[in-house]
mmCIF file of C-alpha atoms in Angstrom:
data_model
loop_
_atom_site.group_PDB
_atom_site.id
_atom_site.type_symbol
_atom_site.label_atom_id
_atom_site.label_comp_id
_atom_site.label_asym_id
_atom_site.label_seq_id
_atom_site.Cartn_x
_atom_site.Cartn_y
_atom_site.Cartn_z
ATOM 1 C CA MET A 1 16.332 62.465 -15.091
ATOM 2 C CA ASN A 2 12.804 62.074 -13.704
ATOM 3 C CA GLU A 3 11.455 64.634 -11.280
ATOM 4 C CA CYS A 4 10.579 63.359 -7.787
ATOM 5 C CA TYR A 5 7.534 64.489 -5.824
ATOM 6 C CA TYR A 6 8.361 63.772 -2.188
ATOM 7 C CA ASP A 7 7.052 67.175 -1.052
ATOM 8 C CA LYS A 8 3.575 66.795 -2.580
ATOM 9 C CA THR A 9 0.436 65.932 -0.623
ATOM 10 C CA MET A 10 -1.625 62.893 -1.578
ATOM 11 C CA GLU A 11 -4.149 65.136 -3.331
ATOM 12 C CA PHE A 12 -1.654 65.575 -6.157
ATOM 13 C CA PHE A 13 -1.348 61.809 -6.673
ATOM 14 C CA TYR A 14 -5.070 61.089 -6.290
ATOM 15 C CA ASN A 15 -5.849 63.726 -8.910
ATOM 16 C CA ARG A 16 -3.033 62.489 -11.141
ATOM 17 C CA THR A 17 -4.367 58.909 -11.151
ATOM 18 C CA LYS A 18 -8.002 60.047 -11.288
ATOM 19 C CA ALA A 19 -8.826 58.008 -8.185
ATOM 20 C CA ASP A 20 -12.271 59.096 -7.038
ATOM 21 C CA THR A 21 -12.647 56.958 -3.942
ATOM 22 C CA ALA A 22 -11.617 59.742 -1.578
ATOM 23 C CA ASP A 23 -14.693 61.735 -2.563
ATOM 24 C CA GLU A 24 -16.967 58.693 -2.485
ATOM 25 C CA TRP A 25 -16.049 57.903 1.120
ATOM 26 C CA SER A 26 -18.555 60.340 2.553
ATOM 27 C CA GLY A 27 -22.061 60.549 3.921
ATOM 28 C CA PRO A 28 -23.998 57.393 4.900
ATOM 29 C CA GLN A 29 -21.481 55.075 3.229
ATOM 30 C CA LEU A 30 -18.599 56.402 5.293
ATOM 31 C CA VAL A 31 -20.655 56.298 8.503
ATOM 32 C CA GLY A 32 -21.691 52.707 7.822
ATOM 33 C CA VAL A 33 -18.148 51.587 7.070
ATOM 34 C CA LEU A 34 -16.810 53.326 10.172
ATOM 35 C CA CYS A 35 -19.494 51.772 12.395
ATOM 36 C CA PHE A 36 -18.836 48.263 11.148
ATOM 37 C CA GLY A 37 -15.095 48.841 11.270
ATOM 38 C CA THR A 38 -15.223 50.119 14.843
ATOM 39 C CA PHE A 39 -17.276 47.139 16.022
ATOM 40 C CA PHE A 40 -14.988 44.657 14.278
ATOM 41 C CA CYS A 41 -11.840 46.326 15.629
ATOM 42 C CA LEU A 42 -13.141 46.244 19.210
ATOM 43 C CA PHE A 43 -13.933 42.564 18.833
ATOM 44 C CA ILE A 44 -10.487 41.934 17.327
ATOM 45 C CA PHE A 45 -8.748 43.633 20.251
ATOM 46 C CA ILE A 46 -10.774 41.844 22.931
ATOM 47 C CA SER A 47 -10.902 38.354 21.428
ATOM 48 C CA ASN A 48 -7.267 38.167 20.358
ATOM 49 C CA SER A 49 -6.124 39.596 23.691
ATOM 50 C CA LEU A 50 -8.020 36.776 25.390
ATOM 51 C CA VAL A 51 -6.330 34.201 23.153
ATOM 52 C CA ILE A 52 -2.857 35.545 23.969
ATOM 53 C CA ALA A 53 -3.657 35.800 27.680
ATOM 54 C CA ALA A 54 -5.023 32.245 27.710
ATOM 55 C CA VAL A 55 -1.822 30.858 26.184
ATOM 56 C CA VAL A 56 0.279 32.777 28.718
ATOM 57 C CA LYS A 57 -1.899 31.917 31.709
ATOM 58 C CA ASN A 58 -2.584 28.240 31.111
ATOM 59 C CA LYS A 59 0.587 26.140 31.362
ATOM 60 C CA ARG A 60 -1.108 23.427 29.337
ATOM 61 C CA PHE A 61 -0.765 25.705 26.319
ATOM 62 C CA HIS A 62 3.004 26.084 26.693
ATOM 63 C CA PHE A 63 3.733 24.093 23.547
ATOM 64 C CA PRO A 64 4.965 25.153 20.073
ATOM 65 C CA PHE A 65 1.613 24.945 18.314
ATOM 66 C CA TYR A 66 -0.060 27.238 20.823
ATOM 67 C CA TYR A 67 2.868 29.670 20.769
ATOM 68 C CA LEU A 68 2.307 30.012 17.033
ATOM 69 C CA LEU A 69 -1.411 30.355 17.674
ATOM 70 C CA ALA A 70 -0.743 33.200 20.106
ATOM 71 C CA ASN A 71 1.517 34.834 17.522
ATOM 72 C CA LEU A 72 -1.269 34.609 14.940
ATOM 73 C CA ALA A 73 -3.560 36.300 17.463
ATOM 74 C CA ALA A 74 -0.894 38.986 17.923
ATOM 75 C CA ALA A 75 -0.833 39.488 14.139
ATOM 76 C CA ASP A 76 -4.619 39.875 14.137
ATOM 77 C CA PHE A 77 -4.366 42.323 17.046
ATOM 78 C CA PHE A 78 -1.825 44.313 15.022
ATOM 79 C CA ALA A 79 -4.220 44.203 12.080
ATOM 80 C CA GLY A 80 -6.837 45.825 14.320
ATOM 81 C CA ILE A 81 -4.409 48.655 15.044
ATOM 82 C CA ALA A 82 -3.754 49.058 11.318
ATOM 83 C CA TYR A 83 -7.482 49.235 10.571
ATOM 84 C CA VAL A 84 -8.061 51.825 13.300
ATOM 85 C CA PHE A 85 -5.277 53.974 11.842
ATOM 86 C CA LEU A 86 -6.813 53.503 8.402
ATOM 87 C CA MET A 87 -10.279 54.581 9.564
ATOM 88 C CA PHE A 88 -8.917 57.880 10.875
ATOM 89 C CA ASN A 89 -6.925 58.481 7.713
ATOM 90 C CA THR A 90 -9.338 57.587 4.946
ATOM 91 C CA GLY A 91 -12.196 59.180 3.048
ATOM 92 C CA PRO A 92 -11.839 62.922 2.487
ATOM 93 C CA VAL A 93 -8.809 62.882 4.813
ATOM 94 C CA SER A 94 -6.843 60.763 2.329
ATOM 95 C CA LYS A 95 -6.090 63.689 0.054
ATOM 96 C CA THR A 96 -4.694 65.772 2.920
ATOM 97 C CA LEU A 97 -2.148 63.162 3.994
ATOM 98 C CA THR A 98 1.552 63.611 3.471
ATOM 99 C CA VAL A 99 3.462 60.999 1.510
ATOM 100 C CA ASN A 100 5.110 59.606 4.654
ATOM 101 C CA ARG A 101 1.815 59.338 6.535
ATOM 102 C CA TRP A 102 0.220 57.512 3.593
ATOM 103 C CA PHE A 103 3.194 55.137 3.464
ATOM 104 C CA LEU A 104 2.685 54.473 7.178
ATOM 105 C CA ARG A 105 -1.037 53.787 6.664
ATOM 106 C CA GLN A 106 -0.436 51.248 3.932
ATOM 107 C CA GLY A 107 2.692 49.835 5.555
ATOM 108 C CA LEU A 108 0.743 48.871 8.666
ATOM 109 C CA LEU A 109 -1.801 46.983 6.551
ATOM 110 C CA ASP A 110 0.900 45.218 4.517
ATOM 111 C CA THR A 111 2.795 44.266 7.676
ATOM 112 C CA SER A 112 -0.284 42.790 9.337
ATOM 113 C CA LEU A 113 -1.150 40.740 6.248
ATOM 114 C CA THR A 114 2.399 39.439 5.893
ATOM 115 C CA ALA A 115 2.612 38.539 9.592
ATOM 116 C CA SER A 116 -0.605 36.499 9.393
ATOM 117 C CA LEU A 117 0.379 34.890 6.097
ATOM 118 C CA VAL A 118 3.892 33.877 7.154
ATOM 119 C CA ASN A 119 2.577 32.653 10.511
ATOM 120 C CA LEU A 120 0.044 30.418 8.762
ATOM 121 C CA LEU A 121 2.793 29.150 6.470
ATOM 122 C CA VAL A 122 4.961 28.258 9.482
ATOM 123 C CA ILE A 123 2.023 26.453 11.092
ATOM 124 C CA ALA A 124 1.453 24.547 7.844
ATOM 125 C CA VAL A 125 5.095 23.442 7.697
ATOM 126 C CA GLU A 126 5.069 22.526 11.396
ATOM 127 C CA ARG A 127 1.922 20.437 10.973
ATOM 128 C CA HIS A 128 3.319 18.758 7.867
ATOM 129 C CA MET A 129 6.565 17.802 9.601
ATOM 130 C CA SER A 130 4.743 16.465 12.654
ATOM 131 C CA VAL A 131 2.179 14.411 10.774
ATOM 132 C CA MET A 132 4.629 12.993 8.247
ATOM 133 C CA ARG A 133 6.859 11.915 11.119
ATOM 134 C CA MET A 134 3.865 10.102 12.585
ATOM 135 C CA LYS A 135 3.739 12.401 15.605
ATOM 136 C CA ILE A 136 0.643 14.079 16.937
ATOM 137 C CA HIS A 137 2.524 17.039 18.413
ATOM 138 C CA SER A 138 5.476 19.128 17.328
ATOM 139 C CA SER A 139 8.963 18.502 18.678
ATOM 140 C CA LEU A 140 10.086 22.111 18.165
ATOM 141 C CA THR A 141 11.984 23.593 21.091
ATOM 142 C CA LYS A 142 11.030 26.898 22.666
ATOM 143 C CA LYS A 143 14.195 28.482 21.284
ATOM 144 C CA ARG A 144 13.295 27.457 17.747
ATOM 145 C CA VAL A 145 9.739 28.677 18.123
ATOM 146 C CA THR A 146 11.008 31.991 19.498
ATOM 147 C CA PHE A 147 13.361 32.300 16.528
ATOM 148 C CA LEU A 148 10.499 31.533 14.126
ATOM 149 C CA ILE A 149 8.263 34.164 15.728
ATOM 150 C CA ILE A 150 11.012 36.811 15.559
ATOM 151 C CA SER A 151 11.660 35.867 11.931
ATOM 152 C CA ILE A 152 7.963 36.154 11.096
ATOM 153 C CA TRP A 153 7.804 39.716 12.358
ATOM 154 C CA ALA A 154 11.121 40.661 10.763
ATOM 155 C CA ILE A 155 9.845 39.497 7.376
ATOM 156 C CA ALA A 156 6.486 41.229 7.939
ATOM 157 C CA ILE A 157 8.083 44.566 8.846
ATOM 158 C CA PHE A 158 10.460 44.377 5.902
ATOM 159 C CA MET A 159 7.689 43.618 3.415
ATOM 160 C CA GLY A 160 5.585 46.438 4.837
ATOM 161 C CA ALA A 161 8.500 48.849 4.374
ATOM 162 C CA VAL A 162 9.503 47.828 0.833
ATOM 163 C CA PRO A 163 7.571 50.659 -0.921
ATOM 164 C CA THR A 164 8.983 53.206 1.523
ATOM 165 C CA LEU A 165 12.500 51.934 0.833
ATOM 166 C CA GLY A 166 12.199 52.797 -2.844
ATOM 167 C CA TRP A 167 9.786 50.572 -4.756
ATOM 168 C CA ASN A 168 7.302 53.362 -5.421
ATOM 169 C CA CYS A 169 6.417 55.808 -8.180
ATOM 170 C CA LEU A 170 7.384 59.101 -6.552
ATOM 171 C CA CYS A 171 10.051 59.650 -9.187
ATOM 172 C CA ASP A 172 8.103 58.118 -12.081
ATOM 173 C CA ILE A 173 4.431 58.976 -11.733
ATOM 174 C CA SER A 174 3.630 57.423 -15.090
ATOM 175 C CA VAL A 175 3.717 53.971 -13.430
ATOM 176 C CA CYS A 176 1.592 54.897 -10.393
ATOM 177 C CA SER A 177 -1.326 52.612 -9.611
ATOM 178 C CA SER A 178 -4.933 53.719 -9.229
ATOM 179 C CA LEU A 179 -5.780 52.081 -5.894
ATOM 180 C CA ALA A 180 -2.468 52.979 -4.263
ATOM 181 C CA PRO A 181 -1.523 56.293 -5.929
ATOM 182 C CA ILE A 182 2.147 56.294 -4.871
ATOM 183 C CA TYR A 183 2.753 52.549 -5.297
ATOM 184 C CA SER A 184 4.317 51.355 -8.510
ATOM 185 C CA ARG A 185 2.100 49.031 -10.532
ATOM 186 C CA SER A 186 4.996 46.568 -10.767
ATOM 187 C CA TYR A 187 5.099 46.361 -6.971
ATOM 188 C CA LEU A 188 1.375 45.605 -6.801
ATOM 189 C CA VAL A 189 1.854 42.775 -9.305
ATOM 190 C CA PHE A 190 4.771 41.399 -7.267
ATOM 191 C CA TRP A 191 2.895 41.751 -3.969
ATOM 192 C CA SER A 192 -0.346 40.147 -5.114
ATOM 193 C CA VAL A 193 1.295 37.293 -7.065
ATOM 194 C CA LEU A 194 3.628 36.496 -4.158
ATOM 195 C CA ASN A 195 0.748 36.245 -1.703
ATOM 196 C CA LEU A 196 -1.420 34.214 -4.079
ATOM 197 C CA VAL A 197 1.455 31.779 -4.646
ATOM 198 C CA VAL A 198 1.903 31.354 -0.887
ATOM 199 C CA PHE A 199 -1.859 30.717 -0.619
ATOM 200 C CA PHE A 200 -1.534 27.985 -3.226
ATOM 201 C CA ILE A 201 1.459 26.406 -1.455
ATOM 202 C CA MET A 202 -0.381 26.285 1.862
ATOM 203 C CA VAL A 203 -3.482 24.788 0.276
ATOM 204 C CA VAL A 204 -1.343 22.074 -1.357
ATOM 205 C CA VAL A 205 0.437 21.347 1.939
ATOM 206 C CA TYR A 206 -2.815 20.972 3.868
ATOM 207 C CA ILE A 207 -4.422 18.856 1.158
ATOM 208 C CA ARG A 208 -1.393 16.561 1.312
ATOM 209 C CA ILE A 209 -1.652 16.330 5.097
ATOM 210 C CA TYR A 210 -5.411 15.804 4.932
ATOM 211 C CA MET A 211 -5.112 12.970 2.432
ATOM 212 C CA TYR A 212 -2.294 11.341 4.402
ATOM 213 C CA VAL A 213 -4.159 11.468 7.706
ATOM 214 C CA GLN A 214 -7.349 10.230 6.069
ATOM 215 C CA ARG A 215 -5.517 7.300 4.506
ATOM 216 C CA LYS A 216 -3.817 6.391 7.790
ATOM 217 C CA THR A 217 -7.081 6.697 9.698
ATOM 218 C CA ASN A 218 -8.926 4.430 7.265
ATOM 219 C CA VAL A 219 -6.159 1.814 7.393
ATOM 220 C CA LEU A 220 -5.904 1.791 11.163
ATOM 221 C CA SER A 221 -9.625 2.028 11.876
ATOM 222 C CA SER A 222 -10.065 -1.625 10.971
ATOM 223 C CA HIS A 223 -7.570 -2.584 13.688
ATOM 224 C CA THR A 224 -9.181 -0.734 16.576
ATOM 225 C CA SER A 225 -12.397 -1.244 18.442
ATOM 226 C CA GLY A 226 -12.523 2.407 19.580
ATOM 227 C CA SER A 227 -15.383 4.683 18.685
ATOM 228 C CA ILE A 228 -15.624 6.325 15.288
ATOM 229 C CA SER A 229 -15.193 9.707 16.943
ATOM 230 C CA ARG A 230 -11.903 8.675 18.485
ATOM 231 C CA ARG A 231 -10.597 7.028 15.350
ATOM 232 C CA ARG A 232 -11.154 10.230 13.400
ATOM 233 C CA THR A 233 -9.323 12.446 15.858
ATOM 234 C CA PRO A 234 -6.422 13.392 13.531
ATOM 235 C CA MET A 235 -8.909 14.188 10.759
ATOM 236 C CA LYS A 236 -10.795 16.590 13.040
ATOM 237 C CA LEU A 237 -7.546 18.428 13.719
ATOM 238 C CA MET A 238 -6.837 18.897 10.027
ATOM 239 C CA LYS A 239 -10.393 20.006 9.284
ATOM 240 C CA THR A 240 -10.152 22.700 11.950
ATOM 241 C CA VAL A 241 -6.771 23.962 10.768
ATOM 242 C CA MET A 242 -7.885 23.900 7.127
ATOM 243 C CA THR A 243 -10.947 25.935 8.105
ATOM 244 C CA VAL A 244 -8.648 28.702 9.321
ATOM 245 C CA LEU A 245 -6.639 28.586 6.114
ATOM 246 C CA GLY A 246 -9.816 28.515 4.039
ATOM 247 C CA ALA A 247 -11.183 31.571 5.830
ATOM 248 C CA PHE A 248 -7.907 33.406 5.262
ATOM 249 C CA VAL A 249 -7.840 32.593 1.553
ATOM 250 C CA VAL A 250 -11.506 33.508 1.055
ATOM 251 C CA CYS A 251 -11.170 36.818 2.901
ATOM 252 C CA TRP A 252 -7.935 37.974 1.276
ATOM 253 C CA THR A 253 -8.011 36.564 -2.272
ATOM 254 C CA PRO A 254 -10.583 39.067 -3.678
ATOM 255 C CA GLY A 255 -8.524 42.024 -2.468
ATOM 256 C CA LEU A 256 -5.307 40.562 -3.857
ATOM 257 C CA VAL A 257 -6.962 39.905 -7.216
ATOM 258 C CA VAL A 258 -8.128 43.534 -7.314
ATOM 259 C CA LEU A 259 -4.576 44.699 -6.582
ATOM 260 C CA LEU A 260 -3.270 42.419 -9.332
ATOM 261 C CA LEU A 261 -5.766 43.848 -11.830
ATOM 262 C CA ASP A 262 -4.743 47.359 -10.833
ATOM 263 C CA GLY A 263 -1.087 46.425 -11.218
ATOM 264 C CA LEU A 264 -1.851 45.128 -14.698
ATOM 265 C CA ASN A 265 -3.478 48.524 -15.432
ATOM 266 C CA CYS A 266 -6.960 47.132 -16.053
ATOM 267 C CA THR A 267 -8.936 50.342 -16.533
ATOM 268 C CA ASP A 268 -12.265 48.652 -17.327
ATOM 269 C CA CYS A 269 -12.442 46.312 -14.312
ATOM 270 C CA GLY A 270 -14.346 48.641 -11.960
ATOM 271 C CA ILE A 271 -11.873 48.071 -9.148
ATOM 272 C CA GLN A 272 -12.577 51.431 -7.495
ATOM 273 C CA ASN A 273 -16.168 50.384 -6.791
ATOM 274 C CA VAL A 274 -15.311 47.224 -4.848
ATOM 275 C CA LYS A 275 -12.046 47.890 -3.045
ATOM 276 C CA ARG A 276 -13.603 49.210 0.178
ATOM 277 C CA TRP A 277 -15.821 46.124 0.530
ATOM 278 C CA PHE A 278 -12.919 43.771 -0.074
ATOM 279 C CA LEU A 279 -11.016 45.655 2.610
ATOM 280 C CA LEU A 280 -13.855 44.990 5.055
ATOM 281 C CA LEU A 281 -13.795 41.326 4.013
ATOM 282 C CA ALA A 282 -10.094 41.219 4.863
ATOM 283 C CA LEU A 283 -10.901 42.813 8.228
ATOM 284 C CA LEU A 284 -13.462 40.092 8.839
ATOM 285 C CA ASN A 285 -10.704 37.478 8.721
ATOM 286 C CA SER A 286 -9.117 38.879 11.878
ATOM 287 C CA VAL A 287 -12.545 38.570 13.517
ATOM 288 C CA MET A 288 -12.995 34.951 12.451
ATOM 289 C CA ASN A 289 -9.598 33.607 13.534
ATOM 290 C CA PRO A 290 -10.093 33.735 17.320
ATOM 291 C CA ILE A 291 -13.530 32.153 16.885
ATOM 292 C CA ILE A 292 -12.266 29.278 14.761
ATOM 293 C CA TYR A 293 -9.079 28.631 16.742
ATOM 294 C CA SER A 294 -10.278 29.288 20.264
ATOM 295 C CA TYR A 295 -13.958 28.504 20.516
ATOM 296 C CA LYS A 296 -13.501 25.043 19.032
ATOM 297 C CA ASP A 297 -10.749 24.208 21.506
ATOM 298 C CA ASP A 298 -12.547 23.191 24.671
ATOM 299 C CA GLU A 299 -9.613 23.930 26.961
ATOM 300 C CA MET A 300 -8.993 27.305 25.333
ATOM 301 C CA TRP A 301 -12.666 28.205 25.614
ATOM 302 C CA ALA A 302 -12.744 27.169 29.272
ATOM 303 C CA THR A 303 -9.625 29.229 30.031
ATOM 304 C CA MET A 304 -11.083 32.292 28.348
ATOM 305 C CA LYS A 305 -14.349 31.907 30.261
ATOM 306 C CA ARG A 306 -12.429 31.652 33.526
ATOM 307 C CA MET A 307 -10.613 34.898 32.744
ATOM 308 C CA ILE A 308 -13.833 36.665 31.768
ATOM 309 C CA CYS A 309 -15.762 35.418 34.793
ATOM 310 C CA CYS A 310 -12.777 35.660 37.170
ATOM 311 C CA THR A 311 -13.299 32.041 38.172
ATOM 312 C CA SER A 312 -10.487 30.314 39.999
ATOM 313 C CA GLU A 313 -8.698 27.645 38.013
ATOM 314 C CA ASP A 314 -8.787 25.093 40.816
ATOM 315 C CA LYS A 315 -12.569 25.127 41.081
ATOM 316 C CA SER A 316 -12.907 24.976 37.325
ATOM 317 C CA GLN A 317 -10.603 21.984 37.130
ATOM 318 C CA GLU A 318 -12.664 20.178 39.779
ATOM 319 C CA ARG A 319 -15.791 20.716 37.704
ATOM 320 C CA ARG A 320 -13.975 19.464 34.614
ATOM 321 C CA SER A 321 -12.584 16.349 36.267
ATOM 322 C CA SER A 322 -15.576 14.243 35.225
ATOM 323 C CA ARG A 323 -15.437 15.375 31.617
ATOM 324 C CA VAL A 324 -13.475 13.959 28.711
ATOM 325 C CA PRO A 325 -9.915 15.304 29.042
ATOM 326 C CA SER A 326 -8.846 18.153 26.787
ATOM 327 C CA THR A 327 -6.321 17.600 24.066
ATOM 328 C CA VAL A 328 -3.686 19.629 25.819
ATOM 329 C CA LEU A 329 -3.800 17.238 28.757
ATOM 330 C CA CYS A 330 -2.205 14.737 26.440
ATOM 331 C CA ARG A 331 0.515 17.020 25.164
ATOM 332 C CA SER A 332 3.032 15.772 27.699
ATOM 333 C CA THR A 333 2.863 12.397 25.987
ATOM 334 C CA ASP A 334 4.309 13.987 22.869
ATOM 335 C CA ILE A 335 7.729 14.268 24.505
ATOM 336 C CA SER A 336 7.870 10.533 24.977
ATOM 337 C CA GLY A 337 7.320 10.063 21.220
ATOM 338 C CA HIS A 338 3.763 8.749 20.925
ATOM 339 C CA TYR A 339 2.654 8.273 17.341
ATOM 340 C CA ILE A 340 -0.584 8.865 15.518
ATOM 341 C CA GLU A 341 -1.152 5.147 15.276
ATOM 342 C CA ASP A 342 -0.687 4.768 19.023
ATOM 343 C CA GLY A 343 -3.202 7.532 19.642
ATOM 344 C CA ILE A 344 -5.790 5.919 17.392
ATOM 345 C CA ILE A 345 -5.283 2.358 18.616
ATOM 346 C CA GLN A 346 -5.350 3.428 22.259
ATOM 347 C CA GLY A 347 -8.467 5.514 21.762
ATOM 348 C CA THR A 348 -6.203 8.574 21.214
ATOM 349 C CA VAL A 349 -5.968 9.012 24.998
ATOM 350 C CA CYS A 350 -8.085 12.127 24.529
ATOM 351 C CA GLY A 351 -11.400 12.464 22.828
ATOM 352 C CA LYS A 352 -10.148 15.291 20.590
ATOM 353 C CA GLY A 353 -7.307 16.466 18.365
ATOM 354 C CA ASP A 354 -4.837 19.289 18.945
ATOM 355 C CA LEU A 355 -7.533 21.912 18.700
ATOM 356 C CA GLY A 356 -10.349 19.770 19.929
ATOM 357 C CA ASP A 357 -14.008 20.234 19.131
ATOM 358 C CA LYS A 358 -16.603 21.528 21.500
ATOM 359 C CA GLY A 359 -19.067 19.074 20.097
ATOM 360 C CA ASN A 360 -17.108 16.241 21.727
ATOM 361 C CA SER A 361 -17.157 17.747 25.203
#
C-alpha cells in the first residue's frame, strides 16, 4: 500500500519533482510580474463590474444573450480574484504552502477557466440555434438562461475541485507532475485534452455559423437595395463573437499545451521557463473580453459611460435620439419572430448586429 503525504508542505513536493520555479520567482522578475498582474487585475475588476452593472441597469439588455455576456464578465471577475490569490501565494511563498492551500490556489484558477470556457460554449450553441432557425435573437426564456448559468458554475466548481476530491498524486508521488507538484500527470493530460477538444468544437461551430450567415447574406444581398453595411449586419455579429473566441483560444492554448507536455512527462521541453509567461497571457484574456464585448457595442459603451460620468439616462437618450438606433432597440422585435432575411431586406431595422460596431455609430 502506497504511503500518503497529506501532512507535508509543498516544499517536499517541489523538491521531489525538482521544480525550480519557486526560486526563480524572485528579484526584478517577480516585481515585474506582480506589477503587471496588479494592473491587469484592477482593470479586470473595474471593467467587468461595469459590464455586469450595465446589463443590470439598462433594461434593453434584459435578453438571454446579454445575460450570458454578464455571466462571462462574472467569470472574468472571478478569474481576477483567482489571480490575486495566486500573486500572494507564489514565488518563494509556494514552498511554504500547505497542501490544502495549494489545492485552493489551483482550484480557483481551474474554476475560472472552466466557467469562461463553458460559458463560451453555451453562447456558441445559443448562437448556432438562433441563426440556424433564421432568427436574429435567441428565444431562450429567463428561466432557461438562469438554469444554464447555474449549471455553468456548478460544472466549473466541480472541475476545479476534481484534484482535491482524489485525482492527485499525494498517495503515489511517482506520477506527480513538474508544473503542478501534487497533480497527477494523468489528470493534466485529461484536463488539457478536454479543454483543447472544447476549443476545437467551438471553432467548428462558429465556422459553420459564419459560413451559413455569409452564404445567406450573399444570396439575399441581390434582392435588397439597402446599403452594403446593412446587408452585412449578421456577418458583423459573427465576426465580433468569433473575435472573442479567437482571443480566448490564443490566450489559453499555449498554457494548455504546456500542461499537456508536462502530463506526457516531456523532460526536455523547457516548460518551466515559459509557464509564468503563459499564465500572464491567460490573464490577458480576462482583460480583453470586456473590451471586445462591450466597447464594440454602442449601447453598452454608452451605458458604461453614463455610469462612469453619472449622467442621467433621460438626457443621454435625448442626445442619442438623432443617431442610428442601437441593436438592442430592435430586440423586442425578436419576440414577434422576425427572421434574418427580414432584417436584411428591411435594412435590418438597426444599423448593427447583436453586438453592434462603434464604427457604424
